[in-house]
mmCIF file with all atom_site columns, C-alpha atoms in Angstrom:
data_model
loop_
_atom_site.group_PDB
_atom_site.id
_atom_site.type_symbol
_atom_site.label_atom_id
_atom_site.label_alt_id
_atom_site.label_comp_id
_atom_site.label_asym_id
_atom_site.label_entity_id
_atom_site.label_seq_id
_atom_site.pdbx_PDB_ins_code
_atom_site.Cartn_x
_atom_site.Cartn_y
_atom_site.Cartn_z
_atom_site.occupancy
_atom_site.B_iso_or_equiv
_atom_site.pdbx_formal_charge
_atom_site.auth_seq_id
_atom_site.auth_comp_id
_atom_site.auth_asym_id
_atom_site.auth_atom_id
_atom_site.pdbx_PDB_model_num
ATOM 1   C CA . UNK A 1 1   ? -1.608  -131.224 79.335 1.00 65.00 ? 47  UNK A CA 1
ATOM 2   C CA . UNK A 1 2   ? -5.025  -129.861 80.181 1.00 81.00 ? 48  UNK A CA 1
ATOM 3   C CA . UNK A 1 3   ? -7.710  -129.898 77.133 1.00 93.00 ? 49  UNK A CA 1
ATOM 4   C CA . UNK A 1 4   ? -10.293 -127.526 76.038 1.00 96.00 ? 50  UNK A CA 1
ATOM 5   C CA . UNK A 1 5   ? -12.537 -126.583 78.888 1.00 96.00 ? 51  UNK A CA 1
ATOM 6   C CA . UNK A 1 6   ? -15.584 -124.543 78.241 1.00 97.00 ? 52  UNK A CA 1
ATOM 7   C CA . UNK A 1 7   ? -18.184 -122.640 80.810 1.00 97.00 ? 53  UNK A CA 1
ATOM 8   C CA . UNK A 1 8   ? -21.007 -123.398 81.725 1.00 97.00 ? 54  UNK A CA 1
ATOM 9   C CA . UNK A 1 9   ? -21.698 -126.621 80.919 1.00 96.00 ? 55  UNK A CA 1
ATOM 10  C CA . UNK A 1 10  ? -25.294 -126.240 80.753 1.00 97.00 ? 56  UNK A CA 1
ATOM 11  C CA . UNK A 1 11  ? -27.273 -122.871 80.993 1.00 97.00 ? 57  UNK A CA 1
ATOM 12  C CA . UNK A 1 12  ? -31.344 -122.087 80.985 1.00 98.00 ? 58  UNK A CA 1
ATOM 13  C CA . UNK A 1 13  ? -32.075 -118.849 80.149 1.00 97.00 ? 59  UNK A CA 1
ATOM 14  C CA . UNK A 1 14  ? -35.587 -117.121 78.920 1.00 97.00 ? 60  UNK A CA 1
ATOM 15  C CA . UNK A 1 15  ? -35.772 -115.407 75.807 1.00 97.00 ? 61  UNK A CA 1
ATOM 16  C CA . UNK A 1 16  ? -35.067 -112.029 75.767 1.00 97.00 ? 62  UNK A CA 1
ATOM 17  C CA . UNK A 1 17  ? -32.432 -112.980 78.028 1.00 97.00 ? 63  UNK A CA 1
ATOM 18  C CA . UNK A 1 18  ? -28.417 -112.560 77.635 1.00 97.00 ? 64  UNK A CA 1
ATOM 19  C CA . UNK A 1 19  ? -25.850 -115.331 78.606 1.00 98.00 ? 65  UNK A CA 1
ATOM 20  C CA . UNK A 1 20  ? -22.193 -115.679 77.961 1.00 98.00 ? 66  UNK A CA 1
ATOM 21  C CA . UNK A 1 21  ? -20.634 -118.507 77.005 1.00 98.00 ? 67  UNK A CA 1
ATOM 22  C CA . UNK A 1 22  ? -16.768 -119.427 77.878 1.00 98.00 ? 68  UNK A CA 1
ATOM 23  C CA . UNK A 1 23  ? -14.359 -121.159 76.043 1.00 98.00 ? 69  UNK A CA 1
ATOM 24  C CA . UNK A 1 24  ? -10.369 -121.632 77.221 1.00 97.00 ? 70  UNK A CA 1
ATOM 25  C CA . UNK A 1 25  ? -8.649  -123.585 74.530 1.00 97.00 ? 71  UNK A CA 1
ATOM 26  C CA . UNK A 1 26  ? -5.558  -125.620 74.807 1.00 96.00 ? 72  UNK A CA 1
ATOM 27  C CA . UNK A 1 27  ? -2.646  -123.406 75.978 1.00 94.00 ? 73  UNK A CA 1
ATOM 28  C CA . UNK A 1 28  ? -0.397  -122.462 72.967 1.00 93.00 ? 74  UNK A CA 1
ATOM 29  C CA . UNK A 1 29  ? -3.222  -122.866 70.285 1.00 96.00 ? 75  UNK A CA 1
ATOM 30  C CA . UNK A 1 30  ? -3.692  -119.340 68.832 1.00 96.00 ? 76  UNK A CA 1
ATOM 31  C CA . UNK A 1 31  ? -6.512  -120.821 66.167 1.00 96.00 ? 77  UNK A CA 1
ATOM 32  C CA . UNK A 1 32  ? -10.055 -120.773 68.122 1.00 97.00 ? 78  UNK A CA 1
ATOM 33  C CA . UNK A 1 33  ? -13.379 -121.735 66.613 1.00 97.00 ? 79  UNK A CA 1
ATOM 34  C CA . UNK A 1 34  ? -17.238 -121.478 68.165 1.00 98.00 ? 80  UNK A CA 1
ATOM 35  C CA . UNK A 1 35  ? -19.806 -123.598 66.351 1.00 97.00 ? 81  UNK A CA 1
ATOM 36  C CA . UNK A 1 36  ? -23.074 -125.003 66.739 1.00 97.00 ? 82  UNK A CA 1
ATOM 37  C CA . UNK A 1 37  ? -25.687 -128.038 66.706 1.00 95.00 ? 83  UNK A CA 1
ATOM 38  C CA . UNK A 1 38  ? -29.126 -127.441 66.966 1.00 94.00 ? 84  UNK A CA 1
ATOM 39  C CA . UNK A 1 39  ? -30.978 -130.272 67.622 1.00 88.00 ? 85  UNK A CA 1
ATOM 40  C CA . UNK A 1 40  ? -31.179 -133.225 64.687 1.00 84.00 ? 86  UNK A CA 1
ATOM 41  C CA . UNK A 1 41  ? -28.977 -131.064 62.745 1.00 91.00 ? 87  UNK A CA 1
ATOM 42  C CA . UNK A 1 42  ? -25.312 -130.747 61.951 1.00 92.00 ? 88  UNK A CA 1
ATOM 43  C CA . UNK A 1 43  ? -22.839 -129.378 63.857 1.00 94.00 ? 89  UNK A CA 1
ATOM 44  C CA . UNK A 1 44  ? -22.238 -125.426 62.031 1.00 95.00 ? 90  UNK A CA 1
ATOM 45  C CA . UNK A 1 45  ? -19.506 -123.061 61.977 1.00 95.00 ? 91  UNK A CA 1
ATOM 46  C CA . UNK A 1 46  ? -19.963 -119.914 63.519 1.00 96.00 ? 92  UNK A CA 1
ATOM 47  C CA . UNK A 1 47  ? -16.076 -118.020 63.509 1.00 95.00 ? 93  UNK A CA 1
ATOM 48  C CA . UNK A 1 48  ? -13.158 -118.207 63.717 1.00 95.00 ? 94  UNK A CA 1
ATOM 49  C CA . UNK A 1 49  ? -10.357 -116.109 65.870 1.00 96.00 ? 95  UNK A CA 1
ATOM 50  C CA . UNK A 1 50  ? -6.558  -116.110 65.092 1.00 95.00 ? 96  UNK A CA 1
ATOM 51  C CA . UNK A 1 51  ? -5.047  -115.009 68.549 1.00 96.00 ? 97  UNK A CA 1
ATOM 52  C CA . UNK A 1 52  ? -7.260  -111.926 69.255 1.00 95.00 ? 98  UNK A CA 1
ATOM 53  C CA . UNK A 1 53  ? -7.924  -111.152 65.841 1.00 95.00 ? 99  UNK A CA 1
ATOM 54  C CA . UNK A 1 54  ? -11.541 -112.703 63.966 1.00 94.00 ? 100 UNK A CA 1
ATOM 55  C CA . UNK A 1 55  ? -10.574 -114.262 61.021 1.00 93.00 ? 101 UNK A CA 1
ATOM 56  C CA . UNK A 1 56  ? -13.405 -115.320 59.643 1.00 93.00 ? 102 UNK A CA 1
ATOM 57  C CA . UNK A 1 57  ? -17.430 -114.634 61.526 1.00 93.00 ? 103 UNK A CA 1
ATOM 58  C CA . UNK A 1 58  ? -19.203 -115.660 58.243 1.00 92.00 ? 104 UNK A CA 1
ATOM 59  C CA . UNK A 1 59  ? -21.363 -118.166 60.215 1.00 93.00 ? 105 UNK A CA 1
ATOM 60  C CA . UNK A 1 60  ? -22.224 -115.625 62.775 1.00 95.00 ? 106 UNK A CA 1
ATOM 61  C CA . UNK A 1 61  ? -26.344 -115.707 62.388 1.00 92.00 ? 107 UNK A CA 1
ATOM 62  C CA . UNK A 1 62  ? -26.982 -112.340 63.450 1.00 92.00 ? 108 UNK A CA 1
ATOM 63  C CA . UNK A 1 63  ? -25.771 -109.433 65.227 1.00 93.00 ? 109 UNK A CA 1
ATOM 64  C CA . UNK A 1 64  ? -27.218 -110.992 68.876 1.00 96.00 ? 110 UNK A CA 1
ATOM 65  C CA . UNK A 1 65  ? -24.027 -113.019 68.515 1.00 97.00 ? 111 UNK A CA 1
ATOM 66  C CA . UNK A 1 66  ? -20.694 -111.451 69.626 1.00 97.00 ? 112 UNK A CA 1
ATOM 67  C CA . UNK A 1 67  ? -17.869 -112.641 70.450 1.00 97.00 ? 113 UNK A CA 1
ATOM 68  C CA . UNK A 1 68  ? -14.412 -111.638 71.494 1.00 97.00 ? 114 UNK A CA 1
ATOM 69  C CA . UNK A 1 69  ? -11.330 -113.087 72.145 1.00 97.00 ? 115 UNK A CA 1
ATOM 70  C CA . UNK A 1 70  ? -9.560  -110.068 73.928 1.00 86.00 ? 116 UNK A CA 1
ATOM 71  C CA . UNK A 1 71  ? -5.653  -110.990 74.916 1.00 89.00 ? 117 UNK A CA 1
ATOM 72  C CA . UNK A 1 72  ? -5.787  -113.955 72.849 1.00 87.00 ? 118 UNK A CA 1
ATOM 73  C CA . UNK A 1 73  ? -6.682  -116.439 75.268 1.00 93.00 ? 119 UNK A CA 1
ATOM 74  C CA . UNK A 1 74  ? -9.700  -117.450 76.147 1.00 97.00 ? 120 UNK A CA 1
ATOM 75  C CA . UNK A 1 75  ? -12.727 -116.592 74.193 1.00 98.00 ? 121 UNK A CA 1
ATOM 76  C CA . UNK A 1 76  ? -16.557 -115.312 75.512 1.00 98.00 ? 122 UNK A CA 1
ATOM 77  C CA . UNK A 1 77  ? -19.806 -115.500 73.136 1.00 98.00 ? 123 UNK A CA 1
ATOM 78  C CA . UNK A 1 78  ? -22.882 -113.447 73.888 1.00 98.00 ? 124 UNK A CA 1
ATOM 79  C CA . UNK A 1 79  ? -26.357 -114.218 72.839 1.00 97.00 ? 125 UNK A CA 1
ATOM 80  C CA . UNK A 1 80  ? -28.128 -110.977 73.720 1.00 96.00 ? 126 UNK A CA 1
ATOM 81  C CA . UNK A 1 81  ? -30.950 -110.931 73.461 1.00 96.00 ? 127 UNK A CA 1
ATOM 82  C CA . UNK A 1 82  ? -31.644 -114.819 73.416 1.00 97.00 ? 128 UNK A CA 1
ATOM 83  C CA . UNK A 1 83  ? -34.504 -115.843 71.411 1.00 97.00 ? 129 UNK A CA 1
ATOM 84  C CA . UNK A 1 84  ? -35.744 -119.758 71.448 1.00 96.00 ? 130 UNK A CA 1
ATOM 85  C CA . UNK A 1 85  ? -33.966 -120.733 68.303 1.00 96.00 ? 131 UNK A CA 1
ATOM 86  C CA . UNK A 1 86  ? -30.886 -119.956 69.974 1.00 97.00 ? 132 UNK A CA 1
ATOM 87  C CA . UNK A 1 87  ? -31.171 -123.179 71.658 1.00 97.00 ? 133 UNK A CA 1
ATOM 88  C CA . UNK A 1 88  ? -28.460 -125.672 70.885 1.00 97.00 ? 134 UNK A CA 1
ATOM 89  C CA . UNK A 1 89  ? -24.878 -126.619 71.739 1.00 97.00 ? 135 UNK A CA 1
ATOM 90  C CA . UNK A 1 90  ? -22.089 -124.478 71.579 1.00 98.00 ? 136 UNK A CA 1
ATOM 91  C CA . UNK A 1 91  ? -19.059 -126.053 71.078 1.00 97.00 ? 137 UNK A CA 1
ATOM 92  C CA . UNK A 1 92  ? -15.610 -124.856 70.656 1.00 98.00 ? 138 UNK A CA 1
ATOM 93  C CA . UNK A 1 93  ? -12.322 -125.684 69.275 1.00 97.00 ? 139 UNK A CA 1
ATOM 94  C CA . UNK A 1 94  ? -8.620  -125.093 69.123 1.00 97.00 ? 140 UNK A CA 1
ATOM 95  C CA . UNK A 1 95  ? -5.753  -126.017 67.069 1.00 96.00 ? 141 UNK A CA 1
ATOM 96  C CA . UNK A 1 96  ? -1.950  -125.074 66.838 1.00 95.00 ? 142 UNK A CA 1
ATOM 97  C CA . UNK A 1 97  ? -1.492  -122.096 63.855 1.00 93.00 ? 143 UNK A CA 1
ATOM 98  C CA . UNK A 1 98  ? 0.736   -124.838 61.846 1.00 93.00 ? 144 UNK A CA 1
ATOM 99  C CA . UNK A 1 99  ? -2.027  -127.895 61.933 1.00 92.00 ? 145 UNK A CA 1
ATOM 100 C CA . UNK A 1 100 ? -4.727  -125.937 61.774 1.00 91.00 ? 146 UNK A CA 1
ATOM 101 C CA . UNK A 1 101 ? -7.295  -129.011 60.759 1.00 92.00 ? 147 UNK A CA 1
ATOM 102 C CA . UNK A 1 102 ? -5.884  -130.786 63.817 1.00 94.00 ? 148 UNK A CA 1
ATOM 103 C CA . UNK A 1 103 ? -8.987  -129.051 66.057 1.00 95.00 ? 149 UNK A CA 1
ATOM 104 C CA . UNK A 1 104 ? -9.633  -130.113 69.504 1.00 96.00 ? 150 UNK A CA 1
ATOM 105 C CA . UNK A 1 105 ? -13.204 -129.213 70.449 1.00 96.00 ? 151 UNK A CA 1
ATOM 106 C CA . UNK A 1 106 ? -14.988 -128.731 74.102 1.00 96.00 ? 152 UNK A CA 1
ATOM 107 C CA . UNK A 1 107 ? -17.478 -130.767 75.457 1.00 94.00 ? 153 UNK A CA 1
ATOM 108 C CA . UNK A 1 108 ? -19.814 -128.079 74.660 1.00 96.00 ? 154 UNK A CA 1
ATOM 109 C CA . UNK A 1 109 ? -22.316 -125.897 76.531 1.00 97.00 ? 155 UNK A CA 1
ATOM 110 C CA . UNK A 1 110 ? -25.839 -126.819 76.206 1.00 97.00 ? 156 UNK A CA 1
ATOM 111 C CA . UNK A 1 111 ? -28.274 -123.848 76.020 1.00 98.00 ? 157 UNK A CA 1
ATOM 112 C CA . UNK A 1 112 ? -31.746 -124.041 76.638 1.00 97.00 ? 158 UNK A CA 1
ATOM 113 C CA . UNK A 1 113 ? -33.612 -121.021 75.921 1.00 97.00 ? 159 UNK A CA 1
ATOM 114 C CA . UNK A 1 114 ? -37.184 -120.684 77.480 1.00 97.00 ? 160 UNK A CA 1
ATOM 115 C CA . UNK B 2 1   ? -22.484 -124.354 48.730 1.00 63.00 ? 59  UNK B CA 1
ATOM 116 C CA . UNK B 2 2   ? -21.785 -127.842 49.999 1.00 74.00 ? 60  UNK B CA 1
ATOM 117 C CA . UNK B 2 3   ? -24.039 -131.278 50.644 1.00 89.00 ? 61  UNK B CA 1
ATOM 118 C CA . UNK B 2 4   ? -22.545 -134.541 52.582 1.00 94.00 ? 62  UNK B CA 1
ATOM 119 C CA . UNK B 2 5   ? -24.284 -137.517 52.632 1.00 95.00 ? 63  UNK B CA 1
ATOM 120 C CA . UNK B 2 6   ? -23.835 -139.781 54.744 1.00 97.00 ? 64  UNK B CA 1
ATOM 121 C CA . UNK B 2 7   ? -25.896 -143.150 56.475 1.00 97.00 ? 65  UNK B CA 1
ATOM 122 C CA . UNK B 2 8   ? -27.628 -142.244 59.248 1.00 96.00 ? 66  UNK B CA 1
ATOM 123 C CA . UNK B 2 9   ? -26.936 -145.138 61.298 1.00 97.00 ? 67  UNK B CA 1
ATOM 124 C CA . UNK B 2 10  ? -24.985 -148.671 61.455 1.00 98.00 ? 68  UNK B CA 1
ATOM 125 C CA . UNK B 2 11  ? -24.562 -151.480 63.380 1.00 97.00 ? 69  UNK B CA 1
ATOM 126 C CA . UNK B 2 12  ? -21.885 -154.220 63.236 1.00 97.00 ? 70  UNK B CA 1
ATOM 127 C CA . UNK B 2 13  ? -20.693 -156.628 65.564 1.00 97.00 ? 71  UNK B CA 1
ATOM 128 C CA . UNK B 2 14  ? -18.034 -156.340 67.912 1.00 97.00 ? 72  UNK B CA 1
ATOM 129 C CA . UNK B 2 15  ? -13.987 -157.890 66.462 1.00 97.00 ? 73  UNK B CA 1
ATOM 130 C CA . UNK B 2 16  ? -16.035 -157.108 63.224 1.00 97.00 ? 74  UNK B CA 1
ATOM 131 C CA . UNK B 2 17  ? -15.010 -154.797 60.652 1.00 97.00 ? 75  UNK B CA 1
ATOM 132 C CA . UNK B 2 18  ? -17.228 -151.731 59.200 1.00 98.00 ? 76  UNK B CA 1
ATOM 133 C CA . UNK B 2 19  ? -16.834 -148.864 56.506 1.00 98.00 ? 77  UNK B CA 1
ATOM 134 C CA . UNK B 2 20  ? -18.550 -145.661 57.053 1.00 98.00 ? 78  UNK B CA 1
ATOM 135 C CA . UNK B 2 21  ? -18.990 -144.188 53.802 1.00 98.00 ? 79  UNK B CA 1
ATOM 136 C CA . UNK B 2 22  ? -19.677 -140.044 52.903 1.00 98.00 ? 80  UNK B CA 1
ATOM 137 C CA . UNK B 2 23  ? -19.967 -138.904 49.584 1.00 97.00 ? 81  UNK B CA 1
ATOM 138 C CA . UNK B 2 24  ? -19.772 -135.337 49.090 1.00 95.00 ? 82  UNK B CA 1
ATOM 139 C CA . UNK B 2 25  ? -20.447 -132.313 46.600 1.00 92.00 ? 83  UNK B CA 1
ATOM 140 C CA . UNK B 2 26  ? -18.776 -128.991 47.226 1.00 85.00 ? 84  UNK B CA 1
ATOM 141 C CA . UNK B 2 27  ? -18.494 -125.674 45.258 1.00 82.00 ? 85  UNK B CA 1
ATOM 142 C CA . UNK B 2 28  ? -14.579 -125.589 46.323 1.00 82.00 ? 86  UNK B CA 1
ATOM 143 C CA . UNK B 2 29  ? -12.312 -128.341 48.465 1.00 87.00 ? 87  UNK B CA 1
ATOM 144 C CA . UNK B 2 30  ? -9.559  -128.664 50.411 1.00 88.00 ? 88  UNK B CA 1
ATOM 145 C CA . UNK B 2 31  ? -9.417  -131.855 52.344 1.00 93.00 ? 89  UNK B CA 1
ATOM 146 C CA . UNK B 2 32  ? -12.310 -134.168 54.404 1.00 96.00 ? 90  UNK B CA 1
ATOM 147 C CA . UNK B 2 33  ? -12.421 -134.637 58.155 1.00 96.00 ? 91  UNK B CA 1
ATOM 148 C CA . UNK B 2 34  ? -14.096 -137.618 60.032 1.00 97.00 ? 92  UNK B CA 1
ATOM 149 C CA . UNK B 2 35  ? -14.441 -136.959 63.565 1.00 97.00 ? 93  UNK B CA 1
ATOM 150 C CA . UNK B 2 36  ? -15.960 -139.247 66.659 1.00 97.00 ? 94  UNK B CA 1
ATOM 151 C CA . UNK B 2 37  ? -18.334 -138.147 68.834 1.00 96.00 ? 95  UNK B CA 1
ATOM 152 C CA . UNK B 2 38  ? -19.187 -140.190 71.667 1.00 95.00 ? 96  UNK B CA 1
ATOM 153 C CA . UNK B 2 39  ? -22.751 -139.233 73.263 1.00 91.00 ? 97  UNK B CA 1
ATOM 154 C CA . UNK B 2 40  ? -22.748 -136.096 75.072 1.00 88.00 ? 98  UNK B CA 1
ATOM 155 C CA . UNK B 2 41  ? -19.037 -135.740 74.854 1.00 91.00 ? 99  UNK B CA 1
ATOM 156 C CA . UNK B 2 42  ? -16.731 -133.059 72.374 1.00 92.00 ? 100 UNK B CA 1
ATOM 157 C CA . UNK B 2 43  ? -15.886 -134.588 68.227 1.00 94.00 ? 101 UNK B CA 1
ATOM 158 C CA . UNK B 2 44  ? -12.634 -135.899 68.730 1.00 95.00 ? 102 UNK B CA 1
ATOM 159 C CA . UNK B 2 45  ? -10.104 -135.942 65.805 1.00 95.00 ? 103 UNK B CA 1
ATOM 160 C CA . UNK B 2 46  ? -9.826  -139.065 63.296 1.00 96.00 ? 104 UNK B CA 1
ATOM 161 C CA . UNK B 2 47  ? -8.244  -137.748 60.503 1.00 96.00 ? 105 UNK B CA 1
ATOM 162 C CA . UNK B 2 48  ? -7.799  -135.611 57.481 1.00 95.00 ? 106 UNK B CA 1
ATOM 163 C CA . UNK B 2 49  ? -7.329  -136.879 53.885 1.00 96.00 ? 107 UNK B CA 1
ATOM 164 C CA . UNK B 2 50  ? -6.244  -134.368 51.093 1.00 94.00 ? 108 UNK B CA 1
ATOM 165 C CA . UNK B 2 51  ? -4.946  -136.794 48.735 1.00 95.00 ? 109 UNK B CA 1
ATOM 166 C CA . UNK B 2 52  ? -5.989  -139.819 46.898 1.00 96.00 ? 110 UNK B CA 1
ATOM 167 C CA . UNK B 2 53  ? -5.799  -143.017 48.586 1.00 97.00 ? 111 UNK B CA 1
ATOM 168 C CA . UNK B 2 54  ? -5.883  -144.750 51.950 1.00 96.00 ? 112 UNK B CA 1
ATOM 169 C CA . UNK B 2 55  ? -4.808  -143.528 55.159 1.00 95.00 ? 113 UNK B CA 1
ATOM 170 C CA . UNK B 2 56  ? -4.158  -145.837 58.271 1.00 95.00 ? 114 UNK B CA 1
ATOM 171 C CA . UNK B 2 57  ? -4.096  -144.952 61.750 1.00 92.00 ? 115 UNK B CA 1
ATOM 172 C CA . UNK B 2 58  ? -4.458  -148.122 63.946 1.00 94.00 ? 116 UNK B CA 1
ATOM 173 C CA . UNK B 2 59  ? -7.672  -150.166 63.469 1.00 96.00 ? 117 UNK B CA 1
ATOM 174 C CA . UNK B 2 60  ? -8.975  -147.179 61.839 1.00 97.00 ? 118 UNK B CA 1
ATOM 175 C CA . UNK B 2 61  ? -8.523  -146.128 58.585 1.00 97.00 ? 119 UNK B CA 1
ATOM 176 C CA . UNK B 2 62  ? -9.596  -143.248 56.151 1.00 98.00 ? 120 UNK B CA 1
ATOM 177 C CA . UNK B 2 63  ? -9.899  -143.157 52.163 1.00 98.00 ? 121 UNK B CA 1
ATOM 178 C CA . UNK B 2 64  ? -10.848 -140.202 49.602 1.00 98.00 ? 122 UNK B CA 1
ATOM 179 C CA . UNK B 2 65  ? -11.240 -140.307 45.976 1.00 97.00 ? 123 UNK B CA 1
ATOM 180 C CA . UNK B 2 66  ? -11.358 -136.996 45.191 1.00 95.00 ? 124 UNK B CA 1
ATOM 181 C CA . UNK B 2 67  ? -12.314 -137.280 41.470 1.00 94.00 ? 125 UNK B CA 1
ATOM 182 C CA . UNK B 2 68  ? -15.241 -139.144 43.102 1.00 95.00 ? 126 UNK B CA 1
ATOM 183 C CA . UNK B 2 69  ? -16.461 -137.152 46.010 1.00 95.00 ? 127 UNK B CA 1
ATOM 184 C CA . UNK B 2 70  ? -16.086 -140.247 47.803 1.00 96.00 ? 128 UNK B CA 1
ATOM 185 C CA . UNK B 2 71  ? -14.714 -141.308 51.469 1.00 98.00 ? 129 UNK B CA 1
ATOM 186 C CA . UNK B 2 72  ? -14.836 -143.842 54.080 1.00 98.00 ? 130 UNK B CA 1
ATOM 187 C CA . UNK B 2 73  ? -13.905 -144.353 57.250 1.00 98.00 ? 131 UNK B CA 1
ATOM 188 C CA . UNK B 2 74  ? -12.633 -148.054 57.725 1.00 98.00 ? 132 UNK B CA 1
ATOM 189 C CA . UNK B 2 75  ? -12.828 -150.004 61.528 1.00 98.00 ? 133 UNK B CA 1
ATOM 190 C CA . UNK B 2 76  ? -11.317 -153.035 62.230 1.00 97.00 ? 134 UNK B CA 1
ATOM 191 C CA . UNK B 2 77  ? -11.200 -155.478 65.112 1.00 97.00 ? 135 UNK B CA 1
ATOM 192 C CA . UNK B 2 78  ? -14.341 -153.595 66.402 1.00 98.00 ? 136 UNK B CA 1
ATOM 193 C CA . UNK B 2 79  ? -14.737 -152.800 70.122 1.00 97.00 ? 137 UNK B CA 1
ATOM 194 C CA . UNK B 2 80  ? -17.702 -151.787 72.417 1.00 97.00 ? 138 UNK B CA 1
ATOM 195 C CA . UNK B 2 81  ? -16.111 -148.487 72.951 1.00 96.00 ? 139 UNK B CA 1
ATOM 196 C CA . UNK B 2 82  ? -16.466 -147.899 69.070 1.00 98.00 ? 140 UNK B CA 1
ATOM 197 C CA . UNK B 2 83  ? -20.037 -146.848 69.532 1.00 98.00 ? 141 UNK B CA 1
ATOM 198 C CA . UNK B 2 84  ? -20.586 -143.252 68.768 1.00 98.00 ? 142 UNK B CA 1
ATOM 199 C CA . UNK B 2 85  ? -21.606 -140.990 66.097 1.00 97.00 ? 143 UNK B CA 1
ATOM 200 C CA . UNK B 2 86  ? -19.017 -140.234 63.674 1.00 98.00 ? 144 UNK B CA 1
ATOM 201 C CA . UNK B 2 87  ? -18.819 -137.544 61.255 1.00 97.00 ? 145 UNK B CA 1
ATOM 202 C CA . UNK B 2 88  ? -17.598 -136.507 57.979 1.00 97.00 ? 146 UNK B CA 1
ATOM 203 C CA . UNK B 2 89  ? -16.716 -133.298 57.028 1.00 96.00 ? 147 UNK B CA 1
ATOM 204 C CA . UNK B 2 90  ? -15.489 -131.145 54.063 1.00 94.00 ? 148 UNK B CA 1
ATOM 205 C CA . UNK B 2 91  ? -13.364 -128.188 54.174 1.00 91.00 ? 149 UNK B CA 1
ATOM 206 C CA . UNK B 2 92  ? -13.190 -125.955 50.980 1.00 81.00 ? 150 UNK B CA 1
ATOM 207 C CA . UNK B 2 93  ? -10.845 -123.868 49.610 1.00 66.00 ? 151 UNK B CA 1
ATOM 208 C CA . UNK B 2 94  ? -8.073  -121.254 50.922 1.00 63.00 ? 152 UNK B CA 1
ATOM 209 C CA . UNK B 2 95  ? -6.680  -121.798 54.031 1.00 63.00 ? 153 UNK B CA 1
ATOM 210 C CA . UNK B 2 96  ? -9.062  -121.830 56.904 1.00 71.00 ? 154 UNK B CA 1
ATOM 211 C CA . UNK B 2 97  ? -9.701  -125.314 57.587 1.00 88.00 ? 155 UNK B CA 1
ATOM 212 C CA . UNK B 2 98  ? -12.839 -125.155 58.365 1.00 91.00 ? 156 UNK B CA 1
ATOM 213 C CA . UNK B 2 99  ? -15.070 -128.205 58.461 1.00 92.00 ? 157 UNK B CA 1
ATOM 214 C CA . UNK B 2 100 ? -18.722 -128.420 56.833 1.00 92.00 ? 158 UNK B CA 1
ATOM 215 C CA . UNK B 2 101 ? -20.128 -131.237 59.080 1.00 93.00 ? 159 UNK B CA 1
ATOM 216 C CA . UNK B 2 102 ? -22.426 -133.478 57.483 1.00 92.00 ? 160 UNK B CA 1
ATOM 217 C CA . UNK B 2 103 ? -24.748 -134.885 59.783 1.00 93.00 ? 161 UNK B CA 1
ATOM 218 C CA . UNK B 2 104 ? -23.187 -138.182 60.979 1.00 95.00 ? 162 UNK B CA 1
ATOM 219 C CA . UNK B 2 105 ? -23.684 -141.902 61.309 1.00 97.00 ? 163 UNK B CA 1
ATOM 220 C CA . UNK B 2 106 ? -24.513 -143.416 64.237 1.00 97.00 ? 164 UNK B CA 1
ATOM 221 C CA . UNK B 2 107 ? -22.647 -146.590 64.821 1.00 98.00 ? 165 UNK B CA 1
ATOM 222 C CA . UNK B 2 108 ? -23.954 -149.270 66.810 1.00 98.00 ? 166 UNK B CA 1
ATOM 223 C CA . UNK B 2 109 ? -21.401 -152.160 67.925 1.00 97.00 ? 167 UNK B CA 1
ATOM 224 C CA . UNK B 2 110 ? -23.357 -155.200 70.129 1.00 96.00 ? 168 UNK B CA 1
ATOM 225 C CA . UNK B 2 111 ? -21.468 -158.169 71.047 1.00 94.00 ? 169 UNK B CA 1
#
């Protein structure tokens, strides 16, 4: 069974540009989560989808971040316009609806904003 | 808010046993996670403790004391591949199971 995949693995953009990160969860996992790790800090929660609905977006830092999960399968996280402080590793995770605590993480997208 | 504390780094010898401690202070508590993360890779789920006591899973065991706000991860028969960062995380009240992570403990296993 394929794990959680994320694309791209690395992205380097200039301040003010737009970047879209993609996450493909494990097939059949209704729960999908986005997290971010800024260098030197702990992993922090951004938001949680159940199927296509946003269950909890309390961790989204500001309105420059937009997450979607149309159709309840893959998800995208768009940063527009990117700022220097957005640099970090963005992780996606998914879990089954009846075992929400057992989250499977993707390898992450390393975003560098210059 | 939630405050999670774990040692920054630990070293141990191959074949030995190591215990990684985690203390937490939270406004609400649902359960406690342990994750393993090798450098440059995704965090891997190890355990989720809700009740007090020790849960064993192969070479890894996790202990929880809710009254003391304390957990530990016990790794037995250490192997070189166990060198990794071990992340303690807690989830608050409610049914979301969203982990709030600590900064992790970097474990170095040497021959």
